[in-house]
JSON list of C-alpha atoms in Angstrom, two decimals:
[
{"chain": "A", "resi": 114, "resn": "MET", "atom": "CA", "xyz": [-0.30, -18.09, 0.60]},
{"chain": "A", "resi": 115, "resn": "ASN", "atom": "CA", "xyz": [0.24, -15.98, 3.74]},
{"chain": "A", "resi": 116, "resn": "ILE", "atom": "CA", "xyz": [-2.67, -13.54, 4.73]},
{"chain": "A", "resi": 117, "resn": "ILE", "atom": "CA", "xyz": [-1.67, -10.33, 6.55]},
{"chain": "A", "resi": 118, "resn": "GLN", "atom": "CA", "xyz": [-4.25, -8.56, 8.45]},
{"chain": "A", "resi": 119, "resn": "THR", "atom": "CA", "xyz": [-4.49, -4.83, 8.11]},
{"chain": "A", "resi": 120, "resn": "ASP", "atom": "CA", "xyz": [-5.91, -2.27, 10.57]},
{"chain": "A", "resi": 121, "resn": "LEU", "atom": "CA", "xyz": [-9.23, -2.58, 8.71]},
{"chain": "A", "resi": 122, "resn": "PRO", "atom": "CA", "xyz": [-10.27, -6.36, 9.06]},
{"chain": "A", "resi": 123, "resn": "GLU", "atom": "CA", "xyz": [-11.69, -6.56, 5.50]},
{"chain": "A", "resi": 124, "resn": "VAL", "atom": "CA", "xyz": [-8.53, -5.14, 3.72]},
{"chain": "A", "resi": 125, "resn": "LEU", "atom": "CA", "xyz": [-6.07, -7.85, 3.39]},
{"chain": "A", "resi": 126, "resn": "ILE", "atom": "CA", "xyz": [-2.54, -8.32, 2.21]},
{"chain": "A", "resi": 127, "resn": "LEU", "atom": "CA", "xyz": [-1.97, -11.49, 0.33]},
{"chain": "A", "resi": 128, "resn": "GLU", "atom": "CA", "xyz": [1.59, -12.70, 0.21]},
{"chain": "A", "resi": 129, "resn": "PRO", "atom": "CA", "xyz": [2.35, -15.50, -2.28]},
{"chain": "A", "resi": 130, "resn": "LYS", "atom": "CA", "xyz": [4.90, -18.39, -1.76]},
{"chain": "A", "resi": 131, "resn": "VAL", "atom": "CA", "xyz": [7.58, -17.60, -4.09]},
{"chain": "A", "resi": 132, "resn": "PHE", "atom": "CA", "xyz": [10.04, -20.24, -5.24]},
{"chain": "A", "resi": 133, "resn": "GLY", "atom": "CA", "xyz": [13.34, -18.99, -6.85]},
{"chain": "A", "resi": 134, "resn": "ASP", "atom": "CA", "xyz": [16.96, -19.37, -7.18]},
{"chain": "A", "resi": 135, "resn": "ASP", "atom": "CA", "xyz": [19.62, -17.64, -9.34]},
{"chain": "A", "resi": 136, "resn": "ARG", "atom": "CA", "xyz": [17.71, -18.66, -12.43]},
{"chain": "A", "resi": 137, "resn": "GLY", "atom": "CA", "xyz": [14.58, -16.77, -11.58]},
{"chain": "A", "resi": 138, "resn": "PHE", "atom": "CA", "xyz": [11.32, -17.28, -9.71]},
{"chain": "A", "resi": 139, "resn": "PHE", "atom": "CA", "xyz": [7.75, -18.48, -9.91]},
{"chain": "A", "resi": 140, "resn": "TYR", "atom": "CA", "xyz": [4.59, -17.81, -7.94]},
{"chain": "A", "resi": 141, "resn": "GLU", "atom": "CA", "xyz": [1.04, -18.15, -8.38]},
{"chain": "A", "resi": 142, "resn": "SER", "atom": "CA", "xyz": [-0.38, -14.67, -8.90]},
{"chain": "A", "resi": 143, "resn": "PHE", "atom": "CA", "xyz": [-4.12, -15.82, -8.66]},
{"chain": "A", "resi": 144, "resn": "ASN", "atom": "CA", "xyz": [-6.07, -18.81, -8.11]},
{"chain": "A", "resi": 145, "resn": "ALA", "atom": "CA", "xyz": [-9.78, -18.58, -7.38]},
{"chain": "A", "resi": 146, "resn": "LYS", "atom": "CA", "xyz": [-10.03, -21.54, -5.15]},
{"chain": "A", "resi": 147, "resn": "THR", "atom": "CA", "xyz": [-6.88, -20.52, -3.03]},
{"chain": "A", "resi": 148, "resn": "PHE", "atom": "CA", "xyz": [-8.07, -16.96, -2.69]},
{"chain": "A", "resi": 149, "resn": "ALA", "atom": "CA", "xyz": [-11.39, -18.05, -1.32]},
{"chain": "A", "resi": 150, "resn": "ALA", "atom": "CA", "xyz": [-9.99, -20.53, 0.99]},
{"chain": "A", "resi": 151, "resn": "CYS", "atom": "CA", "xyz": [-7.40, -17.91, 2.38]},
{"chain": "A", "resi": 152, "resn": "THR", "atom": "CA", "xyz": [-9.68, -14.77, 2.53]},
{"chain": "A", "resi": 153, "resn": "GLY", "atom": "CA", "xyz": [-13.11, -16.33, 3.00]},
{"chain": "A", "resi": 154, "resn": "VAL", "atom": "CA", "xyz": [-14.17, -14.13, 0.07]},
{"chain": "A", "resi": 155, "resn": "HIS", "atom": "CA", "xyz": [-16.13, -15.84, -2.59]},
{"chain": "A", "resi": 156, "resn": "THR", "atom": "CA", "xyz": [-16.24, -13.46, -5.62]},
{"chain": "A", "resi": 157, "resn": "GLU", "atom": "CA", "xyz": [-15.94, -13.44, -9.27]},
{"chain": "A", "resi": 158, "resn": "PHE", "atom": "CA", "xyz": [-13.56, -11.09, -10.96]},
{"chain": "A", "resi": 159, "resn": "VAL", "atom": "CA", "xyz": [-14.73, -9.60, -14.25]},
{"chain": "A", "resi": 160, "resn": "GLN", "atom": "CA", "xyz": [-12.15, -7.22, -15.35]},
{"chain": "A", "resi": 161, "resn": "ASP", "atom": "CA", "xyz": [-8.34, -7.10, -15.36]},
{"chain": "A", "resi": 162, "resn": "ASN", "atom": "CA", "xyz": [-6.59, -3.81, -15.69]},
{"chain": "A", "resi": 163, "resn": "HIS", "atom": "CA", "xyz": [-2.84, -2.92, -16.16]},
{"chain": "A", "resi": 164, "resn": "SER", "atom": "CA", "xyz": [-1.43, 0.54, -15.57]},
{"chain": "A", "resi": 165, "resn": "ARG", "atom": "CA", "xyz": [1.75, 2.39, -15.43]},
{"chain": "A", "resi": 166, "resn": "SER", "atom": "CA", "xyz": [2.54, 5.60, -13.71]},
{"chain": "A", "resi": 167, "resn": "ALA", "atom": "CA", "xyz": [5.62, 7.65, -12.97]},
{"chain": "A", "resi": 168, "resn": "LYS", "atom": "CA", "xyz": [7.46, 8.62, -9.66]},
{"chain": "A", "resi": 169, "resn": "GLY", "atom": "CA", "xyz": [5.24, 10.95, -7.60]},
{"chain": "A", "resi": 170, "resn": "VAL", "atom": "CA", "xyz": [1.81, 10.23, -9.44]},
{"chain": "A", "resi": 171, "resn": "LEU", "atom": "CA", "xyz": [-0.73, 10.18, -6.78]},
{"chain": "A", "resi": 172, "resn": "ARG", "atom": "CA", "xyz": [-4.09, 8.50, -7.82]},
{"chain": "A", "resi": 173, "resn": "GLY", "atom": "CA", "xyz": [-6.69, 9.79, -5.56]},
{"chain": "A", "resi": 174, "resn": "LEU", "atom": "CA", "xyz": [-9.15, 7.80, -3.60]},
{"chain": "A", "resi": 175, "resn": "HIS", "atom": "CA", "xyz": [-11.51, 6.50, -6.10]},
{"chain": "A", "resi": 176, "resn": "TYR", "atom": "CA", "xyz": [-14.77, 4.39, -5.83]},
{"chain": "A", "resi": 177, "resn": "GLN", "atom": "CA", "xyz": [-17.88, 3.64, -7.58]},
{"chain": "A", "resi": 178, "resn": "ILE", "atom": "CA", "xyz": [-20.88, 4.57, -5.55]},
{"chain": "A", "resi": 179, "resn": "GLN", "atom": "CA", "xyz": [-23.02, 2.12, -7.79]},
{"chain": "A", "resi": 180, "resn": "GLN", "atom": "CA", "xyz": [-21.40, -1.07, -9.25]},
{"chain": "A", "resi": 181, "resn": "ALA", "atom": "CA", "xyz": [-19.13, -0.90, -6.19]},
{"chain": "A", "resi": 182, "resn": "GLN", "atom": "CA", "xyz": [-15.82, -2.74, -7.22]},
{"chain": "A", "resi": 183, "resn": "GLY", "atom": "CA", "xyz": [-13.70, -4.87, -5.01]},
{"chain": "A", "resi": 184, "resn": "LYS", "atom": "CA", "xyz": [-10.10, -4.79, -6.23]},
{"chain": "A", "resi": 185, "resn": "LEU", "atom": "CA", "xyz": [-7.21, -7.18, -5.95]},
{"chain": "A", "resi": 186, "resn": "VAL", "atom": "CA", "xyz": [-4.17, -5.02, -6.52]},
{"chain": "A", "resi": 187, "resn": "ARG", "atom": "CA", "xyz": [-0.41, -5.94, -7.31]},
{"chain": "A", "resi": 188, "resn": "VAL", "atom": "CA", "xyz": [2.55, -4.27, -8.42]},
{"chain": "A", "resi": 189, "resn": "ILE", "atom": "CA", "xyz": [4.66, -6.00, -11.01]},
{"chain": "A", "resi": 190, "resn": "ALA", "atom": "CA", "xyz": [7.42, -3.23, -11.36]},
{"chain": "A", "resi": 191, "resn": "GLY", "atom": "CA", "xyz": [8.47, -0.61, -9.12]},
{"chain": "A", "resi": 192, "resn": "GLU", "atom": "CA", "xyz": [6.96, 0.28, -5.69]},
{"chain": "A", "resi": 193, "resn": "VAL", "atom": "CA", "xyz": [3.83, 2.23, -4.44]},
{"chain": "A", "resi": 194, "resn": "PHE", "atom": "CA", "xyz": [2.20, 3.19, -1.20]},
{"chain": "A", "resi": 195, "resn": "ASP", "atom": "CA", "xyz": [-1.29, 1.77, -1.31]},
{"chain": "A", "resi": 196, "resn": "VAL", "atom": "CA", "xyz": [-4.38, 3.15, 0.55]},
{"chain": "A", "resi": 197, "resn": "ALA", "atom": "CA", "xyz": [-7.87, 1.98, 1.31]},
{"chain": "A", "resi": 198, "resn": "VAL", "atom": "CA", "xyz": [-10.52, 3.93, 3.01]},
{"chain": "A", "resi": 199, "resn": "ASP", "atom": "CA", "xyz": [-13.71, 2.58, 4.64]},
{"chain": "A", "resi": 200, "resn": "LEU", "atom": "CA", "xyz": [-16.67, 4.34, 3.28]},
{"chain": "A", "resi": 201, "resn": "ARG", "atom": "CA", "xyz": [-19.34, 2.25, 4.65]},
{"chain": "A", "resi": 202, "resn": "ARG", "atom": "CA", "xyz": [-21.49, 4.34, 7.13]},
{"chain": "A", "resi": 203, "resn": "SER", "atom": "CA", "xyz": [-22.62, 1.37, 8.92]},
{"chain": "A", "resi": 204, "resn": "SER", "atom": "CA", "xyz": [-19.11, -0.03, 9.80]},
{"chain": "A", "resi": 205, "resn": "PRO", "atom": "CA", "xyz": [-17.44, 0.56, 12.96]},
{"chain": "A", "resi": 206, "resn": "ASN", "atom": "CA", "xyz": [-14.33, 1.63, 10.81]},
{"chain": "A", "resi": 207, "resn": "PHE", "atom": "CA", "xyz": [-16.32, 4.27, 8.68]},
{"chain": "A", "resi": 208, "resn": "GLY", "atom": "CA", "xyz": [-13.75, 6.98, 7.63]},
{"chain": "A", "resi": 209, "resn": "LYS", "atom": "CA", "xyz": [-10.65, 5.17, 8.75]},
{"chain": "A", "resi": 210, "resn": "TRP", "atom": "CA", "xyz": [-7.72, 4.15, 6.39]},
{"chain": "A", "resi": 211, "resn": "THR", "atom": "CA", "xyz": [-5.09, 1.54, 6.17]},
{"chain": "A", "resi": 212, "resn": "SER", "atom": "CA", "xyz": [-2.00, 1.30, 3.92]},
{"chain": "A", "resi": 213, "resn": "ALA", "atom": "CA", "xyz": [0.64, -1.09, 2.61]},
{"chain": "A", "resi": 214, "resn": "VAL", "atom": "CA", "xyz": [3.71, -0.93, 0.45]},
{"chain": "A", "resi": 215, "resn": "LEU", "atom": "CA", "xyz": [3.17, -3.05, -2.65]},
{"chain": "A", "resi": 216, "resn": "SER", "atom": "CA", "xyz": [6.33, -3.77, -4.95]},
{"chain": "A", "resi": 217, "resn": "ALA", "atom": "CA", "xyz": [7.58, -6.12, -7.39]},
{"chain": "A", "resi": 218, "resn": "SER", "atom": "CA", "xyz": [10.14, -7.21, -4.93]},
{"chain": "A", "resi": 219, "resn": "ASN", "atom": "CA", "xyz": [7.80, -8.12, -2.24]},
{"chain": "A", "resi": 220, "resn": "SER", "atom": "CA", "xyz": [5.07, -9.62, -4.55]},
{"chain": "A", "resi": 221, "resn": "ARG", "atom": "CA", "xyz": [2.32, -8.66, -2.11]},
{"chain": "A", "resi": 222, "resn": "GLN", "atom": "CA", "xyz": [-1.24, -8.02, -3.13]},
{"chain": "A", "resi": 223, "resn": "MET", "atom": "CA", "xyz": [-3.84, -5.97, -1.55]},
{"chain": "A", "resi": 224, "resn": "TRP", "atom": "CA", "xyz": [-7.54, -7.04, -1.14]},
{"chain": "A", "resi": 225, "resn": "ILE", "atom": "CA", "xyz": [-9.96, -3.89, -1.27]},
{"chain": "A", "resi": 226, "resn": "PRO", "atom": "CA", "xyz": [-13.54, -4.90, -0.89]},
{"chain": "A", "resi": 227, "resn": "PRO", "atom": "CA", "xyz": [-16.43, -3.17, -2.36]},
{"chain": "A", "resi": 228, "resn": "GLY", "atom": "CA", "xyz": [-17.34, -0.24, -0.16]},
{"chain": "A", "resi": 229, "resn": "PHE", "atom": "CA", "xyz": [-13.82, 1.15, 0.08]},
{"chain": "A", "resi": 230, "resn": "ALA", "atom": "CA", "xyz": [-12.03, 3.98, -1.81]},
{"chain": "A", "resi": 231, "resn": "HIS", "atom": "CA", "xyz": [-8.65, 3.28, -3.14]},
{"chain": "A", "resi": 232, "resn": "GLY", "atom": "CA", "xyz": [-5.67, 5.15, -4.06]},
{"chain": "A", "resi": 233, "resn": "PHE", "atom": "CA", "xyz": [-1.87, 5.29, -4.25]},
{"chain": "A", "resi": 234, "resn": "ILE", "atom": "CA", "xyz": [1.43, 7.14, -4.79]},
{"chain": "A", "resi": 235, "resn": "VAL", "atom": "CA", "xyz": [4.17, 5.77, -6.81]},
{"chain": "A", "resi": 236, "resn": "THR", "atom": "CA", "xyz": [7.50, 5.88, -4.66]},
{"chain": "A", "resi": 237, "resn": "SER", "atom": "CA", "xyz": [9.89, 4.36, -7.30]},
{"chain": "A", "resi": 238, "resn": "GLU", "atom": "CA", "xyz": [10.90, 5.75, -10.57]},
{"chain": "A", "resi": 239, "resn": "TYR", "atom": "CA", "xyz": [7.67, 4.18, -12.05]},
{"chain": "A", "resi": 240, "resn": "ALA", "atom": "CA", "xyz": [5.30, 1.49, -11.21]},
{"chain": "A", "resi": 241, "resn": "GLU", "atom": "CA", "xyz": [3.17, -0.91, -13.12]},
{"chain": "A", "resi": 242, "resn": "PHE", "atom": "CA", "xyz": [0.06, -2.49, -11.80]},
{"chain": "A", "resi": 243, "resn": "LEU", "atom": "CA", "xyz": [-2.34, -5.23, -12.43]},
{"chain": "A", "resi": 244, "resn": "TYR", "atom": "CA", "xyz": [-5.41, -5.46, -10.70]},
{"chain": "A", "resi": 245, "resn": "LYS", "atom": "CA", "xyz": [-8.72, -7.48, -10.95]},
{"chain": "A", "resi": 246, "resn": "THR", "atom": "CA", "xyz": [-12.21, -6.07, -10.18]},
{"chain": "A", "resi": 247, "resn": "THR", "atom": "CA", "xyz": [-15.34, -7.57, -9.04]},
{"chain": "A", "resi": 248, "resn": "ASP", "atom": "CA", "xyz": [-17.48, -5.25, -11.28]},
{"chain": "A", "resi": 249, "resn": "TYR", "atom": "CA", "xyz": [-17.09, -3.35, -14.57]},
{"chain": "A", "resi": 250, "resn": "TRP", "atom": "CA", "xyz": [-15.60, 0.26, -14.57]},
{"chain": "A", "resi": 251, "resn": "ALA", "atom": "CA", "xyz": [-18.58, 2.60, -14.73]},
{"chain": "A", "resi": 252, "resn": "PRO", "atom": "CA", "xyz": [-17.51, 6.33, -15.07]},
{"chain": "A", "resi": 253, "resn": "GLU", "atom": "CA", "xyz": [-20.88, 7.52, -14.25]},
{"chain": "A", "resi": 254, "resn": "HIS", "atom": "CA", "xyz": [-20.67, 6.13, -11.01]},
{"chain": "A", "resi": 255, "resn": "GLU", "atom": "CA", "xyz": [-17.09, 6.91, -10.26]},
{"chain": "A", "resi": 256, "resn": "ARG", "atom": "CA", "xyz": [-16.28, 9.17, -7.24]},
{"chain": "A", "resi": 257, "resn": "CYS", "atom": "CA", "xyz": [-13.09, 10.62, -5.72]},
{"chain": "A", "resi": 258, "resn": "LEU", "atom": "CA", "xyz": [-12.15, 11.76, -2.30]},
{"chain": "A", "resi": 259, "resn": "LEU", "atom": "CA", "xyz": [-9.69, 14.63, -1.94]},
{"chain": "A", "resi": 260, "resn": "TRP", "atom": "CA", "xyz": [-6.46, 12.95, -1.30]},
{"chain": "A", "resi": 261, "resn": "ASN", "atom": "CA", "xyz": [-5.15, 15.25, 1.36]},
{"chain": "A", "resi": 262, "resn": "ASP", "atom": "CA", "xyz": [-8.47, 15.79, 3.21]},
{"chain": "A", "resi": 263, "resn": "PRO", "atom": "CA", "xyz": [-7.41, 16.71, 6.74]},
{"chain": "A", "resi": 264, "resn": "THR", "atom": "CA", "xyz": [-10.34, 14.74, 8.18]},
{"chain": "A", "resi": 265, "resn": "LEU", "atom": "CA", "xyz": [-8.83, 11.40, 6.80]},
{"chain": "A", "resi": 266, "resn": "ALA", "atom": "CA", "xyz": [-5.32, 12.49, 7.89]},
{"chain": "A", "resi": 267, "resn": "ILE", "atom": "CA", "xyz": [-3.56, 10.11, 5.47]},
{"chain": "A", "resi": 268, "resn": "SER", "atom": "CA", "xyz": [0.15, 9.94, 6.07]},
{"chain": "A", "resi": 269, "resn": "TRP", "atom": "CA", "xyz": [1.17, 9.82, 2.43]},
{"chain": "A", "resi": 270, "resn": "PRO", "atom": "CA", "xyz": [5.03, 9.41, 2.07]},
{"chain": "A", "resi": 271, "resn": "LEU", "atom": "CA", "xyz": [5.79, 12.76, 0.34]},
{"chain": "A", "resi": 272, "resn": "ASP", "atom": "CA", "xyz": [9.17, 13.34, 1.88]},
{"chain": "A", "resi": 273, "resn": "GLY", "atom": "CA", "xyz": [11.78, 11.71, -0.25]},
{"chain": "A", "resi": 274, "resn": "VAL", "atom": "CA", "xyz": [9.51, 11.04, -2.98]},
{"chain": "A", "resi": 275, "resn": "LEU", "atom": "CA", "xyz": [8.75, 14.43, -4.21]},
{"chain": "A", "resi": 276, "resn": "HIS", "atom": "CA", "xyz": [10.38, 17.72, -4.54]},
{"chain": "A", "resi": 277, "resn": "GLY", "atom": "CA", "xyz": [7.02, 19.55, -4.60]},
{"chain": "A", "resi": 278, "resn": "ALA", "atom": "CA", "xyz": [3.37, 18.54, -4.81]},
{"chain": "A", "resi": 279, "resn": "PRO", "atom": "CA", "xyz": [2.38, 15.29, -6.26]},
{"chain": "A", "resi": 280, "resn": "SER", "atom": "CA", "xyz": [1.33, 14.83, -9.74]},
{"chain": "A", "resi": 281, "resn": "LEU", "atom": "CA", "xyz": [-2.43, 14.64, -9.86]},
{"chain": "A", "resi": 282, "resn": "SER", "atom": "CA", "xyz": [-5.08, 14.21, -12.57]},
{"chain": "A", "resi": 283, "resn": "GLY", "atom": "CA", "xyz": [-7.87, 16.71, -13.12]},
{"chain": "A", "resi": 284, "resn": "LYS", "atom": "CA", "xyz": [-10.55, 14.55, -11.41]},
{"chain": "A", "resi": 285, "resn": "ASP", "atom": "CA", "xyz": [-8.06, 13.96, -8.38]},
{"chain": "A", "resi": 286, "resn": "GLN", "atom": "CA", "xyz": [-7.64, 17.69, -8.03]},
{"chain": "A", "resi": 287, "resn": "GLN", "atom": "CA", "xyz": [-11.56, 18.14, -8.08]},
{"chain": "A", "resi": 288, "resn": "GLY", "atom": "CA", "xyz": [-12.01, 15.37, -5.39]},
{"chain": "A", "resi": 289, "resn": "LYS", "atom": "CA", "xyz": [-14.64, 15.87, -2.62]},
{"chain": "A", "resi": 290, "resn": "LEU", "atom": "CA", "xyz": [-13.92, 16.28, 1.06]},
{"chain": "A", "resi": 291, "resn": "PHE", "atom": "CA", "xyz": [-14.76, 13.31, 3.10]},
{"chain": "A", "resi": 292, "resn": "ALA", "atom": "CA", "xyz": [-17.64, 15.16, 4.78]},
{"chain": "A", "resi": 293, "resn": "ASP", "atom": "CA", "xyz": [-19.32, 15.96, 1.40]},
{"chain": "A", "resi": 294, "resn": "ALA", "atom": "CA", "xyz": [-18.76, 12.75, -0.25]},
{"chain": "A", "resi": 295, "resn": "GLU", "atom": "CA", "xyz": [-21.45, 10.22, -1.24]},
{"chain": "A", "resi": 296, "resn": "VAL", "atom": "CA", "xyz": [-20.71, 6.99, 0.80]},
{"chain": "A", "resi": 297, "resn": "PHE", "atom": "CA", "xyz": [-22.26, 3.48, 1.10]},
{"chain": "A", "resi": 298, "resn": "ALA", "atom": "CA", "xyz": [-24.96, 2.70, 3.66]}
]
C-alpha cells in the first residue's frame, strides 16, 4: 500500500496495490494490520456505511462534536472531490483544509481522523461510497460547517460540474460559519 501525504499531516491518502489484466482486477480494500503498519493509526472501526449521490450533490462539512468519528472513505463508483477540515483548536493546522479526488478508477481512500470535518461534492454522474467509522453515528452530536464559508475558502470544483448551485440537504443549508462552530479542544 502506498501512503500519500496531504497538506494536513494526519489526513492521509491510501493507494492500494491493484492487480489486474483484461479479465478484471483485485485489491485488498481493507486489512487492519496493513492499515496500522502503513499509517501508524491503531483504531477499531465499528461501523460500515454505503451511500450513493448524484452529480452536483454537495455534502456539507460534517463532524460529531462528541463521539468524534475517524473515517476511512473510498469511492466504488464514480468520482468525488473529498475535503477534510482540521477543527482541533490546539492544532497548528486549525481551520485549514485539504482535498483529494477519490474515484473508482484510482481506488484511493482518504483517512480522516477524529477532530476533522468531512465533506464532498460528486463530480461524475453519480458516486457510490463505502466508508468505515471509528465511532457510531450520533445525530444529537452531529454538527455541520457552512460549505462555502469565506473564512475556510475551500476551492470546490463547481465549474464544469454544475450549471447553478450545488444540491444541498436542509442541514447543509443550515451549516454554521467556522467562527460560530463548536470545535474540538
